[in-house]
């Protein structure tokens, strides 16, 4: 089941740089693991912003919730979620 | 070059049904041709809405503009455009 | 899988009263059938407004989309959708 | 009398983790007591967000106010309230 | 039980003047009857606008809904509702 | 001359509790004195929020400004003001 | 007593040009009479828009309401009102 | 050339009172000098708010920018600017 | 003196195509004359929208107003105006 | 390829003045280098605000992203991006 998720990251200046870098490294590892598992289908950077547009393919709402709230950068993110389905004009089945 | 485009369709009740159906059929043909050409990478229906989330892969802003304004349903659409780029955490090159 | 759906109805004054009444009667029948099937779990009127707050229990995003777009009053509705999941503090399993 | 209440929680990073955990535990106890008393009819998690959608069944506006402002997490919440009533299409009496 | 209700009226230019005047006369009669019954406690005009701020004292959400949706001008109104309760600093009991 | 004033209070967590309590006590005294003088006609709590809806009866805009900016909680308030006048449907003269 | 009033005019294309011209001429006459009487202190055009920023000096909220709702263009205006008072830094008494 | 400028002041609680008072005194001196020079034509307090509505008469956009950014309270202000011109209904030349 | 002007065009479906085409042709002629005169410095299409971003170089607010309100498409435009000045980091004098 | 970028700067009061000045100096150098390279086509100050309107001419979305996120003031900026293309009425080829 597909969801579009938009994440905007806002790391406060008060967070020490090493700590921020460590969290970002964990985030990357976590994201790439989910991408390889086929649950995080797409991730694009929004040009000019510290933000991404992502497509998730999960079993249900609960799995989406568990994946998102476990993001290492989750405490610094503003997140919006939109449930998607197959478009009748899509050439993909 | 990638763009996220969100389209919401609002066909006025005053448009005769046959005319609306003809425009929708043209829209489908047009969309599928662009999908097959690799320019309209993804199209998803937003659950519950007469709206879609799409990803375009075009040469430049001008080509995006030409493709969107030639949509048969364009006069009945509200459109938002966001330029995307590769995300550093993406596992795809 | 649960979704909160909020629907606001706006029937144009130009729609003949008999036609509007017929659509509302179909809407009621349709809604009650889905309620009895256990897919439309809850429906509440928002006090003072021609609007409702509903909870749907469906198989997936696609089924939600199919149910909502088949609403007889759908062409006259503004709809917002939010995916829900079990709350960890809920006493219900 | 029914109310839909939406709560979004935002605990500042400056609150020590033990203190935050203690408040969350109190919140859970408080919420479950009210659920068992039949005043907090439903609570759902919004997928991807630290937020919930709840339905309260209370004697009047005052009781709703007293319940909400006594929430242990109340100082960290953004709250919206909508009075509900029975929907004429509801199959429940 | 108290509610603040804000109503903004927007009568379309296409409605014949006599019809509009008749509806406004009914609205006045209806409003004054409810005021005399003690259900429509206060009504004030917002300076410069075709809008009012009102306070209702009703048995419950359902009675509020029934009163508002029976307003002769209801089809031409935008309405917002806020549940109120006694303020702890009020000198009135 | 009547005004509707809506006040939302947001006391920062960094303000020591005794100081906050002292300011709230002053606020209550100040509000009740103005209520007894007939200048602060009504004050209602908005259910679920640390906010009130108030009606003031003052000589002019200047008096309203002086009263509001002298509120002990003023530095912690978001305030909106709307000038009111008698409604032609009001049963009160 | 001073008020800032912002008016945006939106005359529908369906209004015959002679009728629109007649209403605009009445509006001008009405506005200039009030300016000469000292009640409509200032009127400025907002550059690029069919809108104005005005300052009124009236006895009270009621007089402001009566003046504004009697504007010949009132049915085609969106209006916002803000009560003003003397600024402590003003060099005018 | 005329501009409407709206300024809302928000001095953080962390600024020591003497420092805030000194800045406000400078602001008053600065504002009154510009008023006497005929560049700051009008300044009104918005009733109930720490905000003003001002009219500036300057040579060009650059002079407006220089005047505003030199305001002693500028770092604590939210500012909006609207270019004005003579209104065709104005009785002033 | 420079201004950024953003124009969004919305031609109603009810306007006959020949009439719309005639107005667009006039608009083009008018725009190009002003561009050649050096008053309409830049005009760019916003990708995907029937909208433009323009920079005007005019004597004052009044000239900007006269130019914009004389646009053949003006009755079908939503317009926003922002006064600009030279940026201190600009390499152009 | 052209983009309109709007940047609003908000440097927190807690940043030491020398540090802020150093960052601003770097920003100026960086901006002027890009202007001389022909990538930052235009930069204008918005009158009255610590904000600019800029036009970039870059190879693609990725180059725009790299340029913007490398701005020395980037951590203190709110940024909006709009892809542009040649306007059919432009007199420039």
Coordinates of N, CA and C in Angstrom, one line a residue, chain I residues 1-38:
Chain I
X1 N 12.3 53.1 -10.5 CA 12.0 52.4 -9.3 C 11.4 51.0 -9.6
X2 N 11.9 50.0 -8.9 CA 11.6 48.7 -9.3 C 10.5 48.0 -8.5
X3 N 9.7 47.2 -9.1 CA 8.6 46.5 -8.5 C 8.6 45.1 -9.0
X4 N 8.4 44.1 -8.2 CA 8.1 42.7 -8.6 C 6.6 42.6 -8.7
X5 N 6.1 42.2 -9.8 CA 4.6 42.0 -9.9 C 4.4 40.5 -10.3
X6 N 3.5 39.8 -9.6 CA 3.2 38.5 -10.0 C 1.7 38.5 -10.5
X7 N 1.5 38.0 -11.7 CA 0.1 38.0 -12.3 C -0.3 36.5 -12.6
X8 N -1.5 36.2 -12.1 CA -2.1 34.9 -12.4 C -3.3 35.1 -13.2
X9 N -3.4 34.5 -14.4 CA -4.5 34.7 -15.3 C -5.6 33.6 -15.1
X10 N -6.8 34.0 -15.1 CA -7.9 33.0 -15.0 C -9.1 33.5 -15.9
X11 N -9.0 33.1 -17.1 CA -10.1 33.5 -18.1 C -11.3 32.5 -17.9
X12 N -12.5 33.1 -17.7 CA -13.6 32.2 -17.4 C -14.0 31.4 -18.7
X13 N -14.4 30.2 -18.6 CA -14.8 29.3 -19.7 C -15.9 30.0 -20.5
X14 N -16.7 30.9 -19.9 CA -17.8 31.5 -20.5 C -17.4 32.6 -21.6
X15 N -16.2 33.0 -21.5 CA -15.7 34.0 -22.5 C -15.5 33.3 -23.9
X16 N -16.2 33.8 -24.9 CA -16.0 33.2 -26.2 C -14.5 33.2 -26.6
X17 N -14.1 32.1 -27.3 CA -12.7 31.9 -27.7 C -12.1 33.1 -28.5
X18 N -12.9 33.6 -29.5 CA -12.4 34.7 -30.3 C -12.1 35.9 -29.5
X19 N -13.0 36.2 -28.5 CA -12.9 37.3 -27.7 C -11.6 37.2 -26.8
X20 N -11.5 36.0 -26.2 CA -10.3 35.7 -25.4 C -9.0 35.9 -26.2
X21 N -9.0 35.3 -27.4 CA -7.8 35.4 -28.3 C -7.5 36.9 -28.6
X22 N -8.6 37.7 -28.9 CA -8.3 39.1 -29.2 C -7.7 39.8 -28.0
X23 N -8.2 39.5 -26.8 CA -7.6 40.2 -25.6 C -6.2 39.7 -25.4
X24 N -5.9 38.4 -25.6 CA -4.5 38.0 -25.4 C -3.6 38.6 -26.4
X25 N -4.1 38.8 -27.7 CA -3.2 39.5 -28.7 C -2.9 40.9 -28.3
X26 N -4.0 41.6 -27.8 CA -3.8 43.0 -27.3 C -2.8 43.0 -26.1
X27 N -2.9 42.0 -25.2 CA -2.1 42.0 -24.1 C -0.6 41.8 -24.5
X28 N -0.4 41.0 -25.5 CA 1.0 40.8 -26.0 C 1.6 42.1 -26.6
X29 N 0.8 42.7 -27.4 CA 1.2 44.0 -28.0 C 1.5 45.0 -26.9
X30 N 0.6 45.1 -26.0 CA 0.8 46.1 -24.9 C 2.0 45.8 -24.1
X31 N 2.2 44.5 -23.7 CA 3.4 44.1 -22.9 C 4.7 44.4 -23.7
X32 N 4.7 44.1 -25.0 CA 5.9 44.3 -25.7 C 6.3 45.7 -25.9
X33 N 5.2 46.6 -26.1 CA 5.5 48.0 -26.2 C 6.2 48.5 -24.9
X34 N 5.6 48.1 -23.7 CA 6.2 48.5 -22.4 C 7.6 48.0 -22.2
X35 N 7.8 46.7 -22.7 CA 9.2 46.2 -22.6 C 10.1 47.0 -23.4
X36 N 9.7 47.4 -24.6 CA 10.6 48.1 -25.5 C 10.9 49.5 -24.9
X37 N 9.9 50.1 -24.2 CA 10.1 51.4 -23.6 C 10.9 51.3 -22.3
X38 N 11.3 50.1 -21.9 CA 12.1 49.9 -20.7 C 11.4 50.0 -19.4

